[in-house]
Amino acid sequence: MKERRVRAPAWWPAPRPGPPWWHGQDEDVGSGGGPGARSAAGGHAGVGEPSAPAGHRLPWPSTVLLTALVLVGTHAAAQGQRGGARAALDPFALVLLLLACAALLWRRRHPVAVVFTTAAVVMVYLGAGYPYGPVFLTVALACFGAVVTGHRRAAWAAAAMLWAGHVVLAHWLYRLLPPSGDSAAPWGQEAVVAAWVATVVAVSELVGVRREQWARERAERAQAARRRADEERLRMARELHDVLAHSISVINVQAGVGLALLDSDPEQARTALTTIKSASKEALGEVRQVLEGLRTPGEAPRAPAPGLDRLPELVAQAADAGLTVEVEGTPPKLPPGADLAAFRIVQEALTNVVRHSGSRQARIRISSGGGVLRLRIDDDGPATGADAGGSGNGLAGMRERAAALGGTIEAGRRVDGGFRVLAVLPLRAPPAEGTREPRASHGPPEEER
């Protein structure tokens, strides 16, 4: 059996790139606000779209820290702006500073409202003539949170509103507002303010774009993990089906023989029971091998995977079920994957003959050439409609096995009656990227390819 790579369980969280505090768990932009957060519908929020807020905790630690920084920094800035250039700090200024900082507590849940609230409070603060200082950090953080959660237009609009308001205050309304005797601000200062605002929003945009990239990468990895899990589940289903179907069919047939001959021919009934015991023991061994590989991925299997070298054993098991099998041709040396697939295809084809055909004879023809292996399994029919408890997934499983190797399966009724399965498998491994789909069969297979 091929070596299996260790895969993390489906419930194990996939690793995510970037610093952990970017993944929606940071204090600055909120745990549920990033583009990678899951929406209420259960999927990832769209890139560039507002994502639903998750979590109900307010970001108290970062807000308290920012508030202390703004208060201390503003008092320090006021000391450097003495001489009547700006108004002195008073209780109203303190209220405005605290209001701008307190609004940031809701930046995760209501980023649009917060960005406009902080911009409006800062505009009132500047209109009152209070000193320039770290109060602008509240707007910067609000814009940052709005952009990275997908509300770009709101962030740009709030930043533009603040800059336009500053222009109006500093060049037209300065005579009507404190401090008294103030003069118009130089236009060079407005260029600096505009550059500062553009830098804040541009950095926010850059971080937002990077978060969106990480969100897309996480979504792609999650999708790939789900796809691998689905493929592994299908592989395990095929393997268990193929392991059990043949043995259970033999057991079913022999159990019927044993019941019919229990009284009239005890020795023949004993032979049927012996066959049942042997078939069930082999089935248990193969199921145990499959389950061990599932429980301990990555470890080498204790027993080799079956291949066409076990074809005589398969023929003997079919004989125990009352089916005579003729084999023509010798199998070439095959890669492990192709060898296992070829064995399972022949096994399933013979199982279908035992279950559904009135013929008690089957023929297997093996040939190779042109880099492919051809397997042809025929029976003369007719179909009996008998059912040995199968799931109806045998042909689908054969096609999936062949398609995984880049081969094909054709199955259908022959023109002269009976049924034929024709498998074509490449002798070399398929390319890593992509696999060929099985060709649909719209009629009986041709006599030979």
Coordinates of C-alpha atoms in Angstrom, one line a residue:
M1 CA 0.0 0.0 0.0
K2 CA 1.2 3.5 -0.8
E3 CA 2.8 5.5 1.9
R4 CA 0.3 7.9 3.5
R5 CA 1.2 11.4 4.6
V6 CA 0.2 12.6 8.0
R7 CA -2.8 14.9 7.8
A8 CA -4.2 16.9 10.6
P9 CA -7.8 16.0 11.7
A10 CA -10.6 18.0 10.1
W11 CA -11.4 19.7 13.4
W12 CA -7.8 20.9 13.8
P13 CA -7.5 24.6 12.9
A14 CA -5.4 25.3 9.8
P15 CA -2.3 27.4 10.4
R16 CA -2.7 31.0 9.3
P17 CA 0.1 33.3 8.0
G18 CA 1.1 36.6 9.5
P19 CA 1.3 37.8 13.1
P20 CA -1.4 36.3 15.3
W21 CA -2.7 39.7 16.2
W22 CA -3.8 40.3 12.6
H23 CA -6.2 37.3 12.6
G24 CA -9.2 39.1 14.1
Q25 CA -7.9 38.6 17.7
D26 CA -6.1 41.9 18.1
E27 CA -7.2 44.8 20.3
D28 CA -7.0 47.3 17.5
V29 CA -9.3 46.1 14.8
G30 CA -11.5 43.6 16.7
S31 CA -11.7 39.9 16.7
G32 CA -14.6 39.6 14.3
G33 CA -14.0 42.5 12.0
G34 CA -11.4 41.3 9.7
P35 CA -12.0 40.0 6.2
G36 CA -11.2 36.5 7.3
A37 CA -14.1 36.5 9.9
R38 CA -17.0 34.2 9.2
S39 CA -20.2 35.8 8.3
A40 CA -23.6 35.0 9.7
A41 CA -24.3 32.8 6.8
G42 CA -21.4 30.6 7.8
G43 CA -18.8 31.6 5.1
H44 CA -16.0 34.0 4.9
A45 CA -16.9 37.6 4.4
G46 CA -16.3 38.8 0.9
V47 CA -13.2 40.8 0.1
G48 CA -13.8 44.5 0.4
E49 CA -17.2 43.9 2.1
P50 CA -18.1 44.7 5.7
S51 CA -17.8 41.6 7.8
A52 CA -20.2 40.8 10.6
P53 CA -18.8 41.6 14.0
A54 CA -18.1 38.6 16.2
G55 CA -17.6 38.5 19.9
H56 CA -19.1 40.8 22.5
R57 CA -16.1 42.0 24.5
L58 CA -15.2 45.6 24.3
P59 CA -11.5 46.4 23.7
W60 CA -10.9 47.9 27.1
P61 CA -7.2 47.4 27.5
S62 CA -6.1 49.1 24.3
T63 CA -8.7 51.9 24.7
V64 CA -7.5 52.7 28.2
L65 CA -3.9 52.7 27.1
L66 CA -4.7 55.0 24.2
T67 CA -6.7 57.3 26.4
A68 CA -3.8 57.7 28.8
L69 CA -1.5 58.4 25.9
V70 CA -3.8 61.0 24.4
L71 CA -4.3 62.8 27.8
V72 CA -0.6 62.8 28.7
G73 CA 0.4 63.7 25.2
T74 CA -2.1 66.5 24.9
H75 CA -0.9 68.1 28.1
A76 CA 2.6 67.9 26.9
A77 CA 1.7 69.4 23.6
A78 CA -0.2 72.2 25.3
Q79 CA 3.0 73.1 27.2
G80 CA 4.8 73.6 23.8
Q81 CA 2.0 75.7 22.4
R82 CA 1.8 78.4 25.0
G83 CA 1.8 82.1 24.2
G84 CA -1.8 82.4 23.1
A85 CA -1.4 80.4 19.9
R86 CA -4.0 77.9 21.1
A87 CA -6.6 77.9 23.9
A88 CA -5.7 76.5 27.3
L89 CA -7.0 73.1 28.2
D90 CA -10.2 73.2 30.4
P91 CA -12.8 70.7 31.5
F92 CA -14.6 70.9 28.2
A93 CA -11.4 69.9 26.4
L94 CA -11.0 67.0 28.7
V95 CA -14.6 65.9 28.0
L96 CA -13.9 66.0 24.2
L97 CA -10.7 64.0 24.6
L98 CA -12.4 61.4 26.7
L99 CA -15.4 61.2 24.3
A100 CA -13.1 60.7 21.3
C101 CA -11.3 57.9 23.1
A102 CA -14.4 56.3 24.6
A103 CA -16.0 56.0 21.1
L104 CA -13.2 53.6 20.2
L105 CA -14.7 51.0 22.5
W106 CA -17.3 50.3 19.8
R107 CA -14.9 50.3 16.9
R108 CA -15.4 46.5 16.4
R109 CA -19.2 46.5 16.4
H110 CA -19.9 49.9 14.7
P111 CA -16.8 51.0 12.8
V112 CA -18.6 53.4 10.5
A113 CA -20.4 55.2 13.4
V114 CA -17.1 55.3 15.4
V115 CA -15.0 56.8 12.5
F116 CA -17.5 59.6 11.9
T117 CA -18.0 60.2 15.7
T118 CA -14.2 60.6 16.3
A119 CA -13.8 62.8 13.3
A120 CA -16.7 65.1 14.5
V121 CA -15.4 65.3 18.0
V122 CA -11.9 66.2 16.9
M123 CA -13.3 68.8 14.6
V124 CA -15.2 70.3 17.6
Y125 CA -11.9 70.1 19.6
L126 CA -10.0 72.0 16.9
G127 CA -12.9 74.5 16.5
A128 CA -12.6 75.3 20.2
G129 CA -9.0 76.3 19.6
Y130 CA -7.4 73.6 21.8
P131 CA -3.8 72.5 21.2
Y132 CA -2.9 70.1 18.4
G133 CA -1.6 66.8 19.7
P134 CA -2.3 63.1 20.0
V135 CA -6.1 63.6 19.7
F136 CA -5.6 62.8 16.0
L137 CA -4.6 59.2 17.0
T138 CA -8.3 58.6 17.8
V139 CA -9.2 59.4 14.2
A140 CA -6.3 57.4 12.8
L141 CA -7.3 54.3 14.8
A142 CA -10.9 54.6 13.9
C143 CA -10.0 55.0 10.1
F144 CA -7.7 52.0 10.5
G145 CA -10.4 49.9 12.0
A146 CA -13.0 50.9 9.3
V147 CA -10.6 50.2 6.4
V148 CA -9.5 46.8 7.5
T149 CA -13.1 45.7 8.2
G150 CA -14.1 46.7 4.7
H151 CA -15.6 50.1 5.2
R152 CA -13.2 52.0 3.0
R153 CA -15.6 54.7 1.8
A154 CA -16.6 55.6 5.3
A155 CA -12.9 55.9 6.4
W156 CA -12.1 58.1 3.4
A157 CA -15.2 60.2 3.9
A158 CA -14.5 60.8 7.5
A159 CA -10.8 61.7 6.8
A160 CA -11.9 64.1 4.0
M161 CA -14.5 65.6 6.3
L162 CA -11.9 66.3 9.0
W163 CA -9.5 67.8 6.6
A164 CA -12.1 70.0 5.0
G165 CA -13.4 71.1 8.4
H166 CA -9.8 72.0 9.4
V167 CA -9.5 74.1 6.3
V168 CA -12.7 76.0 7.0
L169 CA -11.8 76.5 10.6
A170 CA -8.2 77.6 10.0
H171 CA -8.9 79.9 7.0
W172 CA -12.4 81.3 7.3
L173 CA -13.8 80.9 10.8
Y174 CA -10.7 81.5 12.8
R175 CA -11.9 85.1 13.7
L176 CA -15.1 83.8 15.2
L177 CA -13.5 81.0 17.2
P178 CA -11.1 80.9 20.1
P179 CA -8.4 81.8 20.8
S180 CA -8.9 85.5 20.3
G181 CA -6.4 87.3 18.1
D182 CA -5.7 84.1 16.1
S183 CA -4.5 84.4 12.5
A184 CA -5.1 82.3 9.5
A185 CA -3.1 79.1 9.3
P186 CA -0.5 78.9 6.5
W187 CA -1.5 76.8 3.5
G188 CA 1.7 74.8 3.9
Q189 CA 0.2 73.5 7.2
E190 CA -2.8 72.3 5.3
A191 CA -0.6 70.4 2.9
V192 CA 1.0 68.7 5.9
V193 CA -2.4 67.9 7.4
A194 CA -3.6 66.5 4.1
A195 CA -0.4 64.4 3.7
W196 CA -0.9 63.1 7.3
V197 CA -4.5 62.1 6.6
A198 CA -3.7 60.5 3.3
T199 CA -0.8 58.5 5.0
V200 CA -3.1 57.2 7.7
V201 CA -5.7 56.0 5.3
A202 CA -3.2 54.6 2.8
V203 CA -1.5 52.6 5.6
S204 CA -4.9 51.4 6.6
E205 CA -5.6 50.4 3.0
L206 CA -2.3 48.5 2.8
V207 CA -3.0 46.6 6.0
G208 CA -6.6 45.9 4.8
V209 CA -5.4 44.5 1.5
R210 CA -2.9 42.3 3.3
R211 CA -5.5 41.0 5.6
E212 CA -7.7 40.2 2.6
Q213 CA -4.9 38.3 1.1
W214 CA -4.4 36.3 4.2
A215 CA -8.2 35.7 4.4
R216 CA -8.2 34.4 0.8
E217 CA -5.2 32.2 1.6
R218 CA -6.9 30.8 4.6
A219 CA -10.1 30.2 2.7
E220 CA -8.1 28.4 -0.1
R221 CA -6.3 26.3 2.4
A222 CA -9.5 25.4 4.2
Q223 CA -11.1 24.5 0.9
A224 CA -8.1 22.3 -0.1
A225 CA -8.2 20.6 3.4
R226 CA -11.9 19.9 2.9
R227 CA -11.2 18.5 -0.6
R228 CA -8.4 16.3 0.7
A229 CA -10.7 15.1 3.5
D230 CA -13.4 14.3 0.9
E231 CA -11.0 12.4 -1.3
E232 CA -9.7 10.5 1.7
R233 CA -13.2 9.6 2.8
L234 CA -14.1 8.4 -0.7
R235 CA -10.8 6.4 -0.9
M236 CA -11.6 4.7 2.4
A237 CA -15.2 4.0 1.3
R238 CA -13.9 2.4 -1.9
E239 CA -11.3 0.4 -0.1
L240 CA -13.8 -0.9 2.5
H241 CA -16.4 -1.6 -0.2
D242 CA -13.9 -3.6 -2.3
V243 CA -12.5 -5.4 0.7
L244 CA -15.9 -6.5 1.9
A245 CA -18.0 -6.9 -1.2
H246 CA -16.2 -9.9 -2.6
S247 CA -15.9 -11.8 0.7
I248 CA -19.5 -11.1 1.7
S249 CA -20.7 -12.3 -1.7
V250 CA -18.8 -15.5 -1.3
I251 CA -20.2 -15.9 2.2
N252 CA -23.7 -15.2 0.9
V253 CA -23.4 -17.8 -1.8
Q254 CA -21.9 -20.4 0.5
A255 CA -24.4 -19.7 3.2
G256 CA -27.2 -20.5 0.7
V257 CA -25.5 -23.7 -0.3
G258 CA -25.0 -24.7 3.3
L259 CA -28.6 -24.1 4.2
A260 CA -29.8 -26.0 1.1
L261 CA -27.6 -29.1 1.8
L262 CA -27.6 -29.1 5.6
D263 CA -29.9 -32.1 5.8
S264 CA -29.3 -33.9 2.5
D265 CA -25.5 -33.6 2.2
P266 CA -23.8 -32.7 5.5
E267 CA -20.3 -33.0 4.1
Q268 CA -21.0 -30.4 1.3
A269 CA -22.6 -28.2 3.9
R270 CA -19.4 -28.5 6.0
T271 CA -17.3 -27.5 3.0
A272 CA -19.5 -24.4 2.5
L273 CA -19.1 -23.5 6.2
T274 CA -15.3 -23.9 5.9
T275 CA -15.3 -21.6 2.9
I276 CA -17.4 -19.1 4.9
K277 CA -14.9 -19.2 7.8
S278 CA -11.9 -18.7 5.4
A279 CA -13.6 -15.8 3.6
S280 CA -14.7 -14.0 6.7
K281 CA -11.2 -14.4 8.3
E282 CA -9.6 -12.9 5.2
A283 CA -12.1 -10.0 5.1
L284 CA -11.5 -9.3 8.8
G285 CA -7.8 -9.2 8.1
E286 CA -8.1 -6.7 5.2
V287 CA -10.6 -4.5 7.1
R288 CA -8.2 -4.4 10.1
Q289 CA -5.3 -3.4 7.8
V290 CA -7.4 -0.5 6.3
L291 CA -8.5 0.6 9.8
E292 CA -5.0 0.5 11.2
G293 CA -3.9 2.8 8.3
L294 CA -6.7 5.2 9.3
R295 CA -5.9 5.2 13.0
T296 CA -2.1 5.6 12.5
P297 CA -1.5 7.6 9.3
G298 CA 2.0 7.8 8.1
E299 CA 3.1 4.4 9.5
A300 CA 4.1 1.7 7.1
P301 CA 1.4 -1.0 6.7
R302 CA 2.1 -4.3 8.4
A303 CA 1.0 -6.3 5.3
P304 CA 1.6 -5.4 1.7
A305 CA -1.3 -4.2 -0.4
P306 CA -2.8 -6.8 -2.6
G307 CA -1.9 -6.8 -6.3
L308 CA -2.3 -9.0 -9.4
D309 CA 0.2 -11.4 -7.9
R310 CA -2.7 -12.6 -5.8
L311 CA -4.9 -13.3 -8.8
P312 CA -4.7 -17.1 -8.3
E313 CA -6.0 -16.6 -4.8
L314 CA -8.8 -14.5 -6.2
V315 CA -9.7 -17.2 -8.7
A316 CA -9.8 -19.8 -6.0
Q317 CA -12.2 -17.7 -3.9
A318 CA -14.4 -17.3 -7.0
A319 CA -14.3 -21.0 -7.4
D320 CA -15.5 -21.4 -3.8
A321 CA -18.5 -19.3 -4.8
G322 CA -19.2 -21.6 -7.7
L323 CA -17.6 -19.5 -10.4
T324 CA -15.1 -20.9 -12.9
V325 CA -12.6 -18.3 -14.0
E326 CA -10.2 -18.6 -16.9
V327 CA -7.2 -16.3 -17.0
E328 CA -5.4 -15.3 -20.2
G329 CA -2.1 -13.4 -20.1
T330 CA 0.5 -12.5 -17.5
P331 CA 0.4 -9.3 -15.6
P332 CA 3.5 -7.1 -16.1
K333 CA 5.4 -5.4 -13.2
L334 CA 3.1 -2.6 -12.0
P335 CA 3.6 0.4 -9.7
P336 CA 2.0 -0.1 -6.3
G337 CA -1.0 2.1 -7.0
A338 CA -1.8 0.6 -10.3
D339 CA -1.3 -2.9 -9.0
L340 CA -3.7 -2.3 -6.2
A341 CA -6.3 -0.7 -8.5
A342 CA -6.0 -3.5 -11.0
F343 CA -6.5 -6.1 -8.3
R344 CA -9.6 -4.3 -6.9
I345 CA -11.1 -3.8 -10.4
V346 CA -10.8 -7.6 -11.1
Q347 CA -12.1 -8.4 -7.7
E348 CA -15.1 -6.1 -8.1
A349 CA -15.9 -7.4 -11.6
L350 CA -15.8 -11.1 -10.4
T351 CA -18.0 -10.1 -7.4
N352 CA -20.6 -8.6 -9.8
V353 CA -20.6 -11.8 -11.8
V354 CA -21.2 -13.9 -8.6
R355 CA -24.0 -11.5 -7.6
H356 CA -25.8 -10.6 -10.8
S357 CA -25.0 -13.1 -13.6
G358 CA -26.6 -16.4 -14.3
S359 CA -23.4 -17.6 -15.9
R360 CA -21.1 -19.7 -13.7
Q361 CA -18.0 -19.0 -15.9
A362 CA -15.9 -15.8 -16.3
R363 CA -12.9 -14.9 -18.4
I364 CA -10.0 -12.5 -17.5
R365 CA -7.7 -11.3 -20.2
I366 CA -4.6 -9.3 -19.3
S367 CA -2.5 -7.5 -21.9
S368 CA -0.1 -4.6 -21.9
G369 CA 1.5 -2.4 -24.6
G370 CA 1.8 1.2 -25.5
G371 CA 2.5 2.1 -21.8
V372 CA -0.9 0.9 -20.6
L373 CA -2.4 -2.2 -18.9
R374 CA -5.6 -3.7 -20.3
L375 CA -7.9 -5.8 -18.2
R376 CA -11.0 -7.4 -19.8
I377 CA -13.4 -9.4 -17.6
D378 CA -16.3 -11.2 -19.5
D379 CA -19.2 -13.4 -18.5
D380 CA -21.8 -14.9 -20.7
G381 CA -24.8 -13.9 -18.6
P382 CA -27.7 -13.6 -18.6
A383 CA -28.4 -11.2 -15.7
T384 CA -30.3 -12.8 -12.9
G385 CA -31.4 -9.7 -10.9
A386 CA -30.1 -11.4 -7.8
D387 CA -28.7 -9.2 -5.1
A388 CA -26.3 -10.1 -2.4
G389 CA -26.7 -7.0 -0.4
G390 CA -24.5 -4.7 -2.5
S391 CA -24.7 -1.0 -2.4
G392 CA -24.6 -0.4 -6.2
N393 CA -21.3 1.5 -6.0
G394 CA -19.1 -1.1 -7.5
L395 CA -18.9 0.3 -11.0
A396 CA -18.6 3.8 -9.6
G397 CA -15.7 2.8 -7.4
M398 CA -13.9 1.1 -10.3
R399 CA -14.2 4.2 -12.4
E400 CA -12.9 6.4 -9.6
R401 CA -9.9 4.1 -9.1
A402 CA -9.1 4.2 -12.8
A403 CA -9.6 7.9 -13.1
A404 CA -7.3 8.6 -10.1
L405 CA -4.5 6.9 -12.1
G406 CA -5.4 8.6 -15.4
G407 CA -7.1 5.5 -16.8
T408 CA -10.6 4.5 -18.0
I409 CA -13.3 2.0 -17.3
E410 CA -15.9 0.9 -19.8
A411 CA -18.6 -1.5 -18.7
G412 CA -21.8 -2.7 -20.4
R413 CA -23.7 -5.5 -22.0
R414 CA -22.1 -7.3 -25.0
V415 CA -23.9 -7.5 -28.3
D416 CA -23.9 -11.4 -28.1
G417 CA -25.1 -11.3 -24.5
G418 CA -23.3 -11.3 -21.2
F419 CA -21.4 -8.4 -19.6
R420 CA -17.9 -6.9 -20.1
V421 CA -15.7 -4.7 -18.0
L422 CA -12.7 -3.2 -19.9
A423 CA -10.1 -1.3 -17.8
V424 CA -7.2 0.6 -19.3
L425 CA -4.6 1.7 -16.7
P426 CA -1.3 3.6 -17.4
L427 CA 1.8 1.8 -16.4
R428 CA 3.3 5.1 -15.2
A429 CA 2.1 7.4 -12.5
P430 CA -0.2 10.3 -13.7
P431 CA 1.1 13.9 -13.6
A432 CA 0.8 15.6 -10.2
E433 CA -1.5 18.4 -11.5
G434 CA -5.0 17.3 -12.5
T435 CA -6.3 13.9 -13.4
R436 CA -8.2 12.7 -16.4
E437 CA -11.9 12.1 -16.0
P438 CA -13.3 8.7 -16.8
R439 CA -14.9 8.5 -20.2
A440 CA -18.6 7.9 -20.2
S441 CA -19.7 4.7 -21.8
H442 CA -22.6 5.0 -24.2
G443 CA -22.8 1.4 -25.3
P444 CA -21.0 -1.9 -25.1
P445 CA -17.2 -1.8 -25.0
E446 CA -15.4 -2.6 -28.2
E447 CA -13.8 -6.0 -28.6
E448 CA -10.3 -4.6 -28.0
R449 CA -8.6 -1.2 -27.9

